[in-house]
Amino acid sequence: MSDFDYIIAGGGAAGLSLVHHLGLAGLGDRRVLLIDQVRKAQNDRTWCFWEVGEGPFEPIIAHSWEQLWFHGDHGSRRLSIAPYRYKLIQGGDFYRFMDTELAGRPSVTRLQGRVEAIDERPDGAAVTVDGRVFTGRWAFNSIPALSQSPPGHTIWLQHFKGWVITAPAPVFDPGAATFMDFRVAQQGQVRFVYVLPFDAHTALVEDTYFSPAVLPQEVYDAGLRRYIAEQLGLTSYAIQHVEYGVIPMTDAPFPMRPSPHVMNIGTAGGMTKASTGYTFQRIQRQSVRIAGQLRDSGQPFYTDPGLSRHALMDSVLLNVLDTGREGGKVFFQRLFGRNSPQRVLRFLDEDSSLLEDLALMSTVNLPAFMASTLDVAGRRALALIVGG
């Protein structure tokens, strides 16, 4: 008999979200082992996403906006995104929310330690943590292993640094978040700033890059200081909080099922969107599907569409950026300048119809995207031939 019904390796957004949705699916009595190397409690990150109506983490939405600013070379636009709301969850609030929930679920065991191995067993999986072996009917791994791009694929990074600042004057517009501000030097990369106002005096200002490699910390700091001075007109302000992060942006395949009783989840399971880095809502959808499968069939795996048209478009966009056929600044300015924000958000959320996608793609640089489509197809074919 296994020690646990489910073993979850990694106690970040993916692992904690899966535990949460298991409870919502009526599986709160299952024996769960949740392993993390460090017990998370700090406000170490911010998750942003958009959705219609209320979601499962509505009690801890710190801020939300129905309007977004988009700034570019051709001016500024304040966009109404109804029925969507752009929402923000702070990492510390999420961890405390889950700590409270799990304190009332005695069937969940939390273990602090380093996962050394996840191995297949005839009737389940074995997870080794600091030399100790635990067995489970199913194991879920949220620890990414990708370090380089396999042949035929592209790997970029979304890397960013943000300051929560408080200004003496009411300089922020609390009714609208700045989704993308491209009025900054691109420095040979895709670079923009977003501003999430908490009130008229306080906001998170984040300097964001899409590129193959991260930068020295002083580069982000200099960029933030320059933006705050030039675009916000502030020379005096207090930095209340600092965050830094790196998110993989890759079209490399992530195996959902590395072995019969092991499933990859979160970023390790390909839930980070290749073209934008958005992950949180994709994790929620995956968690709902896993919990539903376990409840209805006793196993967690669901049908994966494989190379969907949205995944193909992600690959093509990454190739466009990587080859320099078009800059990200120009692409996003076209995207938001020639489409409704609702259509763009549905597209980025992979919730758009084929007709909507065709209409949206008609507004981009078609020669660049056609060339990259052929490039992606050729590279994949060559990788298959070389790989045998």
Coordinates of C-alpha atoms in Angstrom, one line a residue:
M1 CA 0.0 0.0 0.0
S2 CA 1.3 3.5 -0.9
D3 CA 2.1 6.0 1.9
F4 CA -0.1 8.6 0.1
D5 CA -2.7 8.9 -2.5
Y6 CA -1.0 11.9 -4.1
I7 CA 2.6 13.3 -3.7
I8 CA 3.2 16.8 -4.9
A9 CA 6.7 17.9 -5.5
G10 CA 6.9 21.7 -5.2
G11 CA 4.9 24.0 -3.0
G12 CA 4.6 27.1 -5.2
A13 CA 1.6 28.2 -7.3
A14 CA 1.2 24.9 -9.1
G15 CA 1.5 22.6 -6.1
L16 CA -0.7 24.7 -3.8
S17 CA -3.3 25.3 -6.5
L18 CA -3.6 21.6 -7.2
V19 CA -4.2 20.9 -3.5
H20 CA -6.8 23.7 -3.4
H21 CA -8.7 22.3 -6.4
L22 CA -8.6 18.8 -5.1
G23 CA -10.5 20.1 -2.1
L24 CA -13.0 21.9 -4.4
A25 CA -13.5 18.7 -6.3
G26 CA -14.5 16.7 -3.2
L27 CA -11.2 15.0 -2.8
G28 CA -10.2 16.8 0.4
D29 CA -10.0 13.6 2.3
R30 CA -7.3 12.1 0.1
R31 CA -3.8 11.6 1.7
V32 CA -1.5 14.2 0.2
L33 CA 2.2 14.8 0.7
L34 CA 3.2 18.3 -0.3
I35 CA 7.0 18.8 -0.5
D36 CA 8.9 22.1 -0.8
Q37 CA 12.5 22.9 -0.2
V38 CA 11.5 26.2 1.5
R39 CA 8.2 26.9 3.2
K40 CA 7.0 30.0 1.4
A41 CA 5.6 32.9 3.4
Q42 CA 7.2 36.0 2.0
N43 CA 5.7 38.3 -0.6
D44 CA 8.2 37.1 -3.1
R45 CA 6.2 37.6 -6.3
T46 CA 3.1 39.1 -7.8
W47 CA 0.7 37.2 -10.1
C48 CA -1.4 39.1 -12.6
F49 CA -4.1 37.8 -14.9
W50 CA -7.5 38.6 -16.3
E51 CA -10.8 36.9 -16.0
V52 CA -14.6 37.4 -16.2
G53 CA -16.4 37.3 -12.9
E54 CA -15.1 35.8 -9.7
G55 CA -12.5 33.1 -9.5
P56 CA -11.4 30.6 -6.8
F57 CA -9.0 33.1 -5.2
E58 CA -11.3 36.1 -5.1
P59 CA -10.9 36.6 -1.4
I60 CA -7.2 37.4 -1.9
I61 CA -7.4 39.6 -5.0
A62 CA -5.4 42.6 -3.7
H63 CA -6.4 44.9 -6.6
S64 CA -8.2 44.8 -9.9
W65 CA -8.9 47.1 -12.8
E66 CA -11.5 47.2 -15.6
Q67 CA -9.3 49.6 -17.7
L68 CA -5.8 49.4 -19.0
W69 CA -3.4 51.9 -20.4
F70 CA -1.3 51.1 -23.4
H71 CA 1.5 53.6 -24.3
G72 CA 3.5 53.5 -27.5
D73 CA 5.0 55.6 -30.3
H74 CA 1.6 56.6 -31.6
G75 CA 0.2 57.9 -28.3
S76 CA -1.6 56.5 -25.3
R77 CA -4.9 54.7 -25.1
R78 CA -7.0 54.0 -22.1
L79 CA -8.8 50.7 -22.9
S80 CA -12.0 49.3 -21.3
I81 CA -11.6 45.6 -21.0
A82 CA -15.1 44.7 -19.7
P83 CA -16.3 42.1 -19.0
Y84 CA -12.7 41.2 -18.0
R85 CA -11.0 42.5 -15.0
Y86 CA -7.2 42.6 -14.7
K87 CA -6.4 41.1 -11.2
L88 CA -3.4 41.1 -8.9
I89 CA -2.6 38.5 -6.2
Q90 CA 0.4 39.1 -4.0
G91 CA 2.5 36.0 -3.2
G92 CA 2.4 36.5 0.6
D93 CA -1.4 36.6 0.5
F94 CA -1.6 33.5 -1.6
Y95 CA 0.7 31.5 0.8
R96 CA -1.2 32.7 3.9
F97 CA -4.5 31.8 2.3
M98 CA -3.3 28.3 1.5
D99 CA -1.7 27.9 5.0
T100 CA -5.1 28.6 6.5
E101 CA -6.9 26.2 4.3
L102 CA -4.4 23.4 4.8
A103 CA -4.4 23.9 8.6
G104 CA -8.0 22.6 8.4
R105 CA -7.1 19.6 6.2
P106 CA -5.4 16.9 8.3
S107 CA -5.1 14.6 5.3
V108 CA -2.5 16.9 3.8
T109 CA 1.1 16.5 5.1
R110 CA 3.6 19.2 4.5
L111 CA 7.3 18.3 4.3
Q112 CA 10.2 20.6 3.9
G113 CA 13.1 19.1 2.0
R114 CA 14.8 18.7 -1.3
V115 CA 13.3 16.3 -3.9
E116 CA 16.2 14.2 -5.1
A117 CA 14.3 11.8 -7.4
I118 CA 10.9 10.8 -8.6
D119 CA 10.8 7.2 -9.8
E120 CA 8.2 4.9 -11.3
R121 CA 6.9 1.9 -9.4
P122 CA 4.7 -0.9 -10.6
D123 CA 1.7 0.4 -8.6
G124 CA 2.6 4.1 -8.3
A125 CA 5.6 6.4 -7.8
A126 CA 8.4 6.8 -5.3
V127 CA 9.7 10.2 -4.3
T128 CA 13.1 10.6 -2.6
V129 CA 13.4 13.6 -0.3
D130 CA 16.7 14.1 1.5
G131 CA 17.4 10.3 1.4
R132 CA 13.9 9.3 2.6
V133 CA 11.6 7.5 0.2
F134 CA 7.8 8.1 0.1
T135 CA 5.4 6.2 -2.1
G136 CA 2.2 7.5 -3.7
R137 CA -0.5 6.3 -6.1
W138 CA 0.3 9.3 -8.2
A139 CA 3.1 11.9 -8.2
F140 CA 2.9 15.5 -9.5
N141 CA 6.1 17.3 -10.3
S142 CA 6.2 21.1 -10.5
I143 CA 10.0 21.5 -10.5
P144 CA 11.2 22.6 -14.0
A145 CA 14.2 20.8 -15.5
L146 CA 14.6 22.6 -18.8
S147 CA 18.0 24.3 -19.1
Q148 CA 18.5 24.7 -22.8
S149 CA 16.3 24.6 -25.9
P150 CA 16.1 21.3 -27.8
P151 CA 16.7 21.4 -31.6
G152 CA 14.0 23.1 -33.5
H153 CA 12.7 25.2 -30.6
T154 CA 13.4 28.6 -29.1
I155 CA 13.9 29.6 -25.5
W156 CA 13.7 33.2 -24.3
L157 CA 13.3 34.6 -20.8
Q158 CA 10.9 37.2 -19.4
H159 CA 12.9 38.9 -16.7
F160 CA 11.8 41.8 -14.6
K161 CA 12.4 43.9 -11.6
G162 CA 9.7 45.9 -9.8
W163 CA 9.5 48.5 -7.1
V164 CA 6.5 49.3 -5.1
I165 CA 6.8 53.0 -4.6
T166 CA 5.0 55.6 -2.6
A167 CA 4.9 59.2 -3.9
P168 CA 4.2 62.3 -1.8
A169 CA 1.8 63.6 -4.6
P170 CA -1.2 61.7 -6.1
V171 CA 0.4 60.9 -9.4
F172 CA -1.2 57.5 -10.1
D173 CA -4.5 56.7 -11.8
P174 CA -6.1 54.0 -9.5
G175 CA -8.8 53.3 -12.0
A176 CA -6.5 51.9 -14.7
A177 CA -3.3 49.7 -14.8
T178 CA -0.6 50.3 -17.3
F179 CA -0.5 47.0 -19.2
M180 CA 2.4 48.0 -21.5
D181 CA 4.4 51.2 -21.8
F182 CA 6.8 51.0 -24.7
R183 CA 8.1 54.6 -24.2
V184 CA 11.4 53.2 -23.1
A185 CA 14.7 52.4 -24.9
Q186 CA 14.4 48.8 -26.3
Q187 CA 18.2 48.2 -25.9
G188 CA 18.0 45.5 -28.6
Q189 CA 15.4 43.5 -26.7
V190 CA 11.7 43.6 -26.1
R191 CA 11.2 46.0 -23.2
F192 CA 8.3 47.7 -21.6
V193 CA 7.2 48.9 -18.2
Y194 CA 3.9 48.2 -16.5
V195 CA 2.4 50.2 -13.6
L196 CA -0.1 48.7 -11.2
P197 CA -1.6 51.5 -9.0
F198 CA -2.8 50.5 -5.6
D199 CA -4.0 54.0 -4.9
A200 CA -3.2 57.5 -6.1
H201 CA 0.1 57.5 -4.1
T202 CA 1.3 53.9 -4.4
A203 CA 2.0 51.6 -7.3
L204 CA 4.1 48.7 -8.4
V205 CA 6.4 49.8 -11.3
E206 CA 8.0 47.0 -13.1
D207 CA 10.7 47.1 -15.8
T208 CA 10.2 44.0 -18.0
Y209 CA 12.3 42.4 -20.7
F210 CA 11.8 39.6 -23.2
S211 CA 15.2 38.4 -24.4
P212 CA 17.5 35.3 -24.3
A213 CA 19.5 36.4 -21.2
V214 CA 19.0 38.3 -18.0
L215 CA 20.8 41.5 -17.1
P216 CA 22.9 42.9 -14.2
Q217 CA 20.7 44.2 -11.4
E218 CA 22.0 47.7 -11.8
V219 CA 20.5 47.8 -15.3
Y220 CA 17.0 47.2 -14.0
D221 CA 17.5 49.7 -11.2
A222 CA 18.7 52.4 -13.7
G223 CA 15.8 51.7 -16.0
L224 CA 13.3 52.0 -13.1
R225 CA 14.8 55.3 -11.9
R226 CA 14.8 56.7 -15.4
Y227 CA 11.2 55.7 -16.0
I228 CA 9.9 57.1 -12.7
A229 CA 11.7 60.4 -13.3
E230 CA 10.8 60.8 -17.0
Q231 CA 7.3 59.3 -17.3
L232 CA 6.0 59.7 -13.8
G233 CA 7.7 63.0 -13.1
L234 CA 8.9 61.8 -9.7
T235 CA 12.2 62.7 -8.1
S236 CA 11.1 62.0 -4.5
Y237 CA 9.5 58.7 -3.5
A238 CA 10.0 55.8 -1.1
I239 CA 10.6 52.2 -2.3
Q240 CA 8.4 50.0 -0.1
H241 CA 9.1 46.6 -1.7
V242 CA 11.4 45.1 -4.4
E243 CA 10.7 42.0 -6.5
Y244 CA 12.7 40.3 -9.2
G245 CA 11.8 37.3 -11.3
V246 CA 12.7 35.2 -14.4
I247 CA 10.1 33.3 -16.3
P248 CA 10.9 30.9 -19.2
M249 CA 9.4 31.7 -22.6
T250 CA 9.9 28.6 -24.7
D251 CA 8.0 26.5 -27.2
A252 CA 10.1 23.5 -26.2
P253 CA 7.9 20.5 -25.4
F254 CA 7.2 19.7 -21.8
P255 CA 6.1 16.0 -21.3
M256 CA 2.9 15.9 -19.3
R257 CA 3.4 12.2 -18.5
P258 CA 7.1 11.4 -18.1
S259 CA 6.1 8.0 -16.7
P260 CA 2.9 6.1 -16.1
H261 CA 2.2 7.4 -12.5
V262 CA 4.0 10.8 -12.7
M263 CA 2.5 14.0 -14.1
N264 CA 4.3 17.3 -14.6
I265 CA 2.3 20.4 -13.6
G266 CA 2.8 24.1 -13.7
T267 CA 5.8 25.4 -15.6
A268 CA 7.3 21.9 -15.6
G269 CA 4.2 20.8 -17.4
G270 CA 4.2 23.5 -20.0
M271 CA 1.7 25.9 -18.3
T272 CA 3.8 29.0 -18.9
K273 CA 2.6 30.6 -22.1
A274 CA 5.5 30.8 -24.5
S275 CA 4.8 34.2 -26.0
T276 CA 3.9 36.1 -22.8
G277 CA 5.1 34.3 -19.7
Y278 CA 1.6 34.3 -18.1
T279 CA 1.2 31.2 -16.0
F280 CA -1.2 31.6 -13.0
Q281 CA -4.5 31.2 -14.9
R282 CA -3.2 28.3 -17.0
I283 CA -2.2 26.6 -13.7
Q284 CA -5.7 27.0 -12.4
R285 CA -7.2 25.4 -15.6
Q286 CA -4.8 22.5 -15.4
S287 CA -5.5 22.0 -11.7
V288 CA -9.3 21.9 -12.4
R289 CA -8.8 19.3 -15.1
I290 CA -6.6 17.1 -13.0
A291 CA -8.9 17.2 -10.0
G292 CA -11.9 16.5 -12.2
Q293 CA -10.1 13.5 -13.8
L294 CA -9.1 12.1 -10.4
R295 CA -12.7 12.5 -9.1
D296 CA -14.3 11.0 -12.2
S297 CA -11.9 8.3 -13.4
G298 CA -9.3 7.8 -10.6
Q299 CA -6.4 8.9 -12.8
P300 CA -5.2 12.5 -13.4
F301 CA -4.4 12.5 -17.2
Y302 CA -6.5 14.4 -19.7
T303 CA -6.4 14.6 -23.4
D304 CA -3.6 17.0 -24.6
P305 CA -4.4 18.6 -27.9
G306 CA -0.7 18.5 -28.7
L307 CA 0.3 21.2 -31.2
S308 CA -2.7 23.5 -31.1
R309 CA -3.0 26.5 -33.3
H310 CA -2.3 28.7 -30.3
A311 CA 0.9 26.8 -29.5
L312 CA 1.9 27.1 -33.2
M313 CA 1.3 30.9 -33.1
D314 CA 3.4 31.1 -29.9
S315 CA 6.3 29.3 -31.7
V316 CA 6.0 31.6 -34.7
L317 CA 6.0 34.8 -32.6
L318 CA 9.1 33.6 -30.6
N319 CA 10.8 32.9 -34.0
V320 CA 9.8 36.4 -35.3
L321 CA 11.4 38.0 -32.2
D322 CA 14.4 35.7 -32.1
T323 CA 15.3 36.2 -35.8
G324 CA 14.6 40.0 -35.5
R325 CA 12.1 39.9 -38.4
E326 CA 10.0 42.3 -36.3
G327 CA 10.6 43.8 -32.9
G328 CA 8.2 43.1 -30.0
K329 CA 7.5 46.8 -29.6
V330 CA 6.2 47.1 -33.2
F331 CA 4.3 43.8 -32.9
F332 CA 2.4 44.7 -29.7
Q333 CA 1.7 48.2 -30.9
R334 CA 0.1 46.7 -34.1
L335 CA -1.8 44.1 -32.0
F336 CA -3.4 46.6 -29.6
G337 CA -3.7 49.4 -32.2
R338 CA -5.7 47.3 -34.7
N339 CA -7.8 45.0 -32.5
S340 CA -10.2 45.4 -29.6
P341 CA -8.5 44.7 -26.2
Q342 CA -11.1 42.0 -25.6
R343 CA -10.0 40.2 -28.8
V344 CA -6.4 40.5 -27.8
L345 CA -7.0 39.2 -24.3
R346 CA -9.0 36.3 -25.6
F347 CA -6.2 35.5 -28.0
L348 CA -3.5 35.7 -25.4
D349 CA -5.7 33.5 -23.1
E350 CA -6.1 30.9 -25.9
D351 CA -9.9 31.4 -25.7
S352 CA -10.4 32.9 -29.1
S353 CA -12.1 31.3 -32.0
L354 CA -10.5 30.4 -35.3
L355 CA -12.3 33.2 -37.1
E356 CA -11.1 35.7 -34.4
D357 CA -7.5 34.4 -34.7
L358 CA -7.6 34.8 -38.5
A359 CA -8.9 38.4 -38.1
L360 CA -6.2 39.2 -35.6
M361 CA -3.4 37.7 -37.6
S362 CA -4.5 39.8 -40.6
T363 CA -3.4 42.9 -38.6
V364 CA 0.2 41.7 -38.0
N365 CA 3.2 41.9 -40.3
L366 CA 2.2 39.0 -42.5
P367 CA 5.5 38.6 -44.5
A368 CA 7.5 38.3 -41.2
F369 CA 5.1 35.8 -39.7
M370 CA 4.9 33.7 -42.9
A371 CA 8.7 33.6 -43.1
S372 CA 8.8 32.5 -39.4
T373 CA 6.1 29.9 -39.9
L374 CA 8.2 28.3 -42.7
D375 CA 11.3 28.6 -40.5
V376 CA 9.6 26.9 -37.5
A377 CA 8.2 24.1 -39.8
G378 CA 11.7 23.6 -41.4
R379 CA 13.5 23.5 -38.1
R380 CA 11.1 21.0 -36.6
A381 CA 11.3 18.8 -39.6
L382 CA 15.1 18.9 -39.6
A383 CA 15.2 18.2 -35.9
L384 CA 13.0 15.1 -36.5
I385 CA 15.3 13.9 -39.3
V386 CA 18.5 14.4 -37.3
G387 CA 17.0 12.9 -34.2
G388 CA 16.0 9.9 -36.1

